[in-house]
Amino acid sequence: MDELTRQRLAKAAKRLSSQTSPHVAPIVTPVKPGRAKKIYFIAGAFIFLAAIAVFFLANRKTPSPSRPSAVPATIRRHAKFAIFYPEASKLPNGYILDAHSFSGNDQAVVYSVTYNTDQKIAFTVQKKPSEDELKAFYANQIPIRNEAKVPAGTAAIGVLNNQTFVSLPTESDAWLLITAPKDIDQNNLKRVLQVIRTD
């Protein structure tokens, strides 16, 4: 090999070694149009559901605790009617629902409210009679009476056996018969009647 050819080969080798390697483009797999729509739909649905969950969590109301019943569970189980009683926290000042006074069976439930230390209002709850039976009872037992509309029903207030007497047929299936001292404060008695409820 002559000198001229050797120089040409050396130049060519030098030129090849000085060139950078060609750029290799990354392989990109094109997303099919149908698949792209599916991905966008799933993402949108997820965002929508997350927004609904956040809304309901932010606006949910904490449930108010249910009031405990004053009536013992054993008595409630045997009674064949709703048991109405005055709500203790709403009674007039000095009037106390005696939680230990509850007794009864499937025919009647009795309990009492005390006031002025030794005075007592006695309650009897039983199955409500028919309208005709109630009319006959009123005509025979308390022909002179005042009526007062209360949340539980319409109370008939009169005097029986030298005591204040109240008949309260409820809007439900129960009938309350209430006796109290003749000299009970009538305003306080009406306040007691106003707060009678059932569980």
CSV table of C-alpha atoms in Angstrom, one decimal:
chain,number,residue,atom,x,y,z
A,1,MET,CA,0.0,0.0,0.0
A,2,ASP,CA,1.5,3.3,-1.1
A,3,GLU,CA,1.8,6.3,1.2
A,4,LEU,CA,-1.1,8.2,-0.5
A,5,THR,CA,-3.6,5.4,0.0
A,6,ARG,CA,-2.5,5.0,3.7
A,7,GLN,CA,-3.2,8.7,4.4
A,8,ARG,CA,-6.6,8.5,2.7
A,9,LEU,CA,-7.6,5.5,4.9
A,10,ALA,CA,-6.3,7.2,8.0
A,11,LYS,CA,-8.4,10.3,7.3
A,12,ALA,CA,-11.5,8.2,6.6
A,13,ALA,CA,-11.1,6.3,9.9
A,14,LYS,CA,-10.6,9.5,11.7
A,15,ARG,CA,-13.7,11.0,10.2
A,16,LEU,CA,-15.8,7.9,11.1
A,17,SER,CA,-14.6,7.9,14.7
A,18,SER,CA,-15.4,11.6,15.1
A,19,GLN,CA,-19.1,11.2,14.0
A,20,THR,CA,-21.7,10.7,16.9
A,21,SER,CA,-23.9,7.7,16.8
A,22,PRO,CA,-27.3,8.3,15.2
A,23,HIS,CA,-30.2,9.3,17.5
A,24,VAL,CA,-32.6,6.4,18.2
A,25,ALA,CA,-36.1,7.7,18.6
A,26,PRO,CA,-38.1,6.1,21.5
A,27,ILE,CA,-40.7,3.6,20.5
A,28,VAL,CA,-44.2,5.1,21.2
A,29,THR,CA,-47.2,2.9,21.1
A,30,PRO,CA,-50.1,5.0,19.9
A,31,VAL,CA,-53.3,4.9,22.1
A,32,LYS,CA,-56.3,3.8,20.2
A,33,PRO,CA,-59.0,6.5,20.1
A,34,GLY,CA,-61.6,4.1,21.8
A,35,ARG,CA,-59.3,3.3,24.6
A,36,ALA,CA,-58.5,6.9,25.3
A,37,LYS,CA,-62.2,7.7,25.7
A,38,LYS,CA,-62.5,4.8,28.1
A,39,ILE,CA,-59.6,6.1,30.2
A,40,TYR,CA,-61.1,9.6,30.3
A,41,PHE,CA,-64.5,8.3,31.2
A,42,ILE,CA,-63.2,6.2,34.1
A,43,ALA,CA,-61.1,9.2,35.4
A,44,GLY,CA,-64.1,11.5,35.1
A,45,ALA,CA,-66.4,9.0,36.9
A,46,PHE,CA,-63.9,8.6,39.7
A,47,ILE,CA,-63.6,12.4,40.2
A,48,PHE,CA,-67.4,12.7,40.2
A,49,LEU,CA,-67.9,10.0,42.8
A,50,ALA,CA,-65.1,11.5,45.0
A,51,ALA,CA,-66.8,14.9,44.8
A,52,ILE,CA,-70.2,13.3,45.9
A,53,ALA,CA,-68.5,11.5,48.8
A,54,VAL,CA,-66.8,14.7,50.0
A,55,PHE,CA,-70.2,16.6,49.7
A,56,PHE,CA,-72.1,14.0,51.8
A,57,LEU,CA,-69.3,13.7,54.4
A,58,ALA,CA,-69.2,17.5,54.8
A,59,ASN,CA,-73.0,17.8,55.1
A,60,ARG,CA,-73.9,14.7,57.1
A,61,LYS,CA,-75.8,15.3,60.3
A,62,THR,CA,-74.7,13.5,63.4
A,63,PRO,CA,-77.7,11.5,64.7
A,64,SER,CA,-79.2,12.9,67.8
A,65,PRO,CA,-79.1,10.4,70.6
A,66,SER,CA,-82.4,8.8,71.4
A,67,ARG,CA,-83.9,9.5,74.7
A,68,PRO,CA,-83.8,6.6,77.2
A,69,SER,CA,-87.2,5.3,78.2
A,70,ALA,CA,-88.4,5.8,81.8
A,71,VAL,CA,-90.4,2.6,81.6
A,72,PRO,CA,-88.5,-0.6,82.6
A,73,ALA,CA,-88.0,-3.0,79.8
A,74,THR,CA,-89.8,-5.8,81.5
A,75,ILE,CA,-93.0,-3.7,81.8
A,76,ARG,CA,-92.7,-2.5,78.2
A,77,ARG,CA,-92.4,-6.1,76.9
A,78,HIS,CA,-95.6,-7.2,78.6
A,79,ALA,CA,-97.9,-4.2,77.9
A,80,LYS,CA,-100.3,-4.6,75.0
A,81,PHE,CA,-100.6,-0.8,74.5
A,82,ALA,CA,-98.3,2.2,74.2
A,83,ILE,CA,-97.1,3.4,77.6
A,84,PHE,CA,-97.4,7.2,78.0
A,85,TYR,CA,-95.7,9.1,80.7
A,86,PRO,CA,-94.6,12.7,81.4
A,87,GLU,CA,-91.1,13.6,80.2
A,88,ALA,CA,-89.1,14.1,83.4
A,89,SER,CA,-86.9,16.9,82.2
A,90,LYS,CA,-90.0,19.0,81.2
A,91,LEU,CA,-92.0,18.7,84.4
A,92,PRO,CA,-92.8,21.8,86.4
A,93,ASN,CA,-90.2,22.8,89.0
A,94,GLY,CA,-90.4,20.5,92.0
A,95,TYR,CA,-92.4,17.8,90.1
A,96,ILE,CA,-90.5,14.5,89.8
A,97,LEU,CA,-91.3,11.4,87.8
A,98,ASP,CA,-90.7,8.5,90.2
A,99,ALA,CA,-88.7,6.0,88.1
A,100,HIS,CA,-89.1,3.3,90.9
A,101,SER,CA,-92.9,3.5,90.9
A,102,PHE,CA,-93.5,1.7,87.6
A,103,SER,CA,-95.3,-1.6,87.9
A,104,GLY,CA,-97.9,-3.4,85.9
A,105,ASN,CA,-98.8,-6.3,83.6
A,106,ASP,CA,-100.5,-6.8,80.2
A,107,GLN,CA,-103.7,-5.1,81.5
A,108,ALA,CA,-102.4,-1.9,83.1
A,109,VAL,CA,-99.3,0.0,84.0
A,110,VAL,CA,-99.1,2.3,87.1
A,111,TYR,CA,-96.6,4.9,88.2
A,112,SER,CA,-96.5,8.3,89.9
A,113,VAL,CA,-95.2,11.8,89.9
A,114,THR,CA,-94.4,13.4,93.3
A,115,TYR,CA,-94.3,17.1,94.2
A,116,ASN,CA,-94.1,19.2,97.4
A,117,THR,CA,-92.2,16.3,99.1
A,118,ASP,CA,-95.2,14.1,100.0
A,119,GLN,CA,-97.9,15.0,97.3
A,120,LYS,CA,-98.5,12.5,94.5
A,121,ILE,CA,-100.1,12.3,91.1
A,122,ALA,CA,-101.0,8.7,90.3
A,123,PHE,CA,-101.2,7.5,86.7
A,124,THR,CA,-102.8,4.4,85.3
A,125,VAL,CA,-102.3,3.4,81.6
A,126,GLN,CA,-104.5,0.8,80.0
A,127,LYS,CA,-106.0,-0.1,76.7
A,128,LYS,CA,-108.2,2.6,75.3
A,129,PRO,CA,-112.0,1.8,75.3
A,130,SER,CA,-114.3,2.4,72.4
A,131,GLU,CA,-115.9,5.9,71.8
A,132,ASP,CA,-119.3,4.7,73.2
A,133,GLU,CA,-117.6,3.3,76.4
A,134,LEU,CA,-115.8,6.6,76.8
A,135,LYS,CA,-119.0,8.6,76.5
A,136,ALA,CA,-120.7,6.4,79.0
A,137,PHE,CA,-117.8,6.7,81.4
A,138,TYR,CA,-117.8,10.5,81.2
A,139,ALA,CA,-121.6,10.7,81.7
A,140,ASN,CA,-121.4,8.5,84.8
A,141,GLN,CA,-118.1,9.5,86.4
A,142,ILE,CA,-117.2,13.1,85.5
A,143,PRO,CA,-120.3,14.7,84.0
A,144,ILE,CA,-118.8,18.1,85.0
A,145,ARG,CA,-115.4,18.5,83.4
A,146,ASN,CA,-113.1,20.8,81.5
A,147,GLU,CA,-111.4,19.7,78.3
A,148,ALA,CA,-107.8,20.5,77.4
A,149,LYS,CA,-106.1,19.6,74.1
A,150,VAL,CA,-102.6,18.3,74.7
A,151,PRO,CA,-100.1,16.6,72.4
A,152,ALA,CA,-101.1,13.1,73.6
A,153,GLY,CA,-104.9,13.7,73.0
A,154,THR,CA,-107.8,15.5,74.7
A,155,ALA,CA,-107.8,15.5,78.5
A,156,ALA,CA,-111.1,15.7,80.4
A,157,ILE,CA,-110.4,17.2,83.8
A,158,GLY,CA,-112.9,16.9,86.7
A,159,VAL,CA,-113.4,15.8,90.3
A,160,LEU,CA,-114.0,12.2,91.3
A,161,ASN,CA,-114.1,10.8,94.9
A,162,ASN,CA,-112.9,14.2,96.2
A,163,GLN,CA,-109.8,14.1,94.1
A,164,THR,CA,-108.8,15.9,90.9
A,165,PHE,CA,-109.4,13.4,88.1
A,166,VAL,CA,-108.2,13.4,84.5
A,167,SER,CA,-109.2,11.0,81.7
A,168,LEU,CA,-106.8,11.2,78.7
A,169,PRO,CA,-107.6,8.9,75.8
A,170,THR,CA,-104.5,9.2,73.6
A,171,GLU,CA,-104.3,9.4,69.8
A,172,SER,CA,-102.8,6.0,70.1
A,173,ASP,CA,-104.2,2.9,71.7
A,174,ALA,CA,-103.7,3.9,75.3
A,175,TRP,CA,-106.0,5.5,78.0
A,176,LEU,CA,-104.5,7.4,80.9
A,177,LEU,CA,-106.5,7.8,84.2
A,178,ILE,CA,-104.8,10.3,86.4
A,179,THR,CA,-105.7,11.2,90.0
A,180,ALA,CA,-104.2,14.1,92.1
A,181,PRO,CA,-105.0,16.0,95.3
A,182,LYS,CA,-108.0,18.2,94.9
A,183,ASP,CA,-106.0,21.3,95.7
A,184,ILE,CA,-103.3,20.7,93.1
A,185,ASP,CA,-102.2,23.8,91.1
A,186,GLN,CA,-104.2,23.5,87.9
A,187,ASN,CA,-101.6,25.3,85.8
A,188,ASN,CA,-99.0,22.8,86.9
A,189,LEU,CA,-101.3,19.9,86.3
A,190,LYS,CA,-101.9,21.2,82.7
A,191,ARG,CA,-98.1,21.5,82.3
A,192,VAL,CA,-97.7,17.9,83.3
A,193,LEU,CA,-100.4,16.9,80.8
A,194,GLN,CA,-98.6,18.9,78.1
A,195,VAL,CA,-95.4,16.9,78.4
A,196,ILE,CA,-96.9,13.4,78.4
A,197,ARG,CA,-95.4,11.3,75.6
A,198,THR,CA,-94.6,7.7,74.7
A,199,ASP,CA,-91.3,6.0,73.5
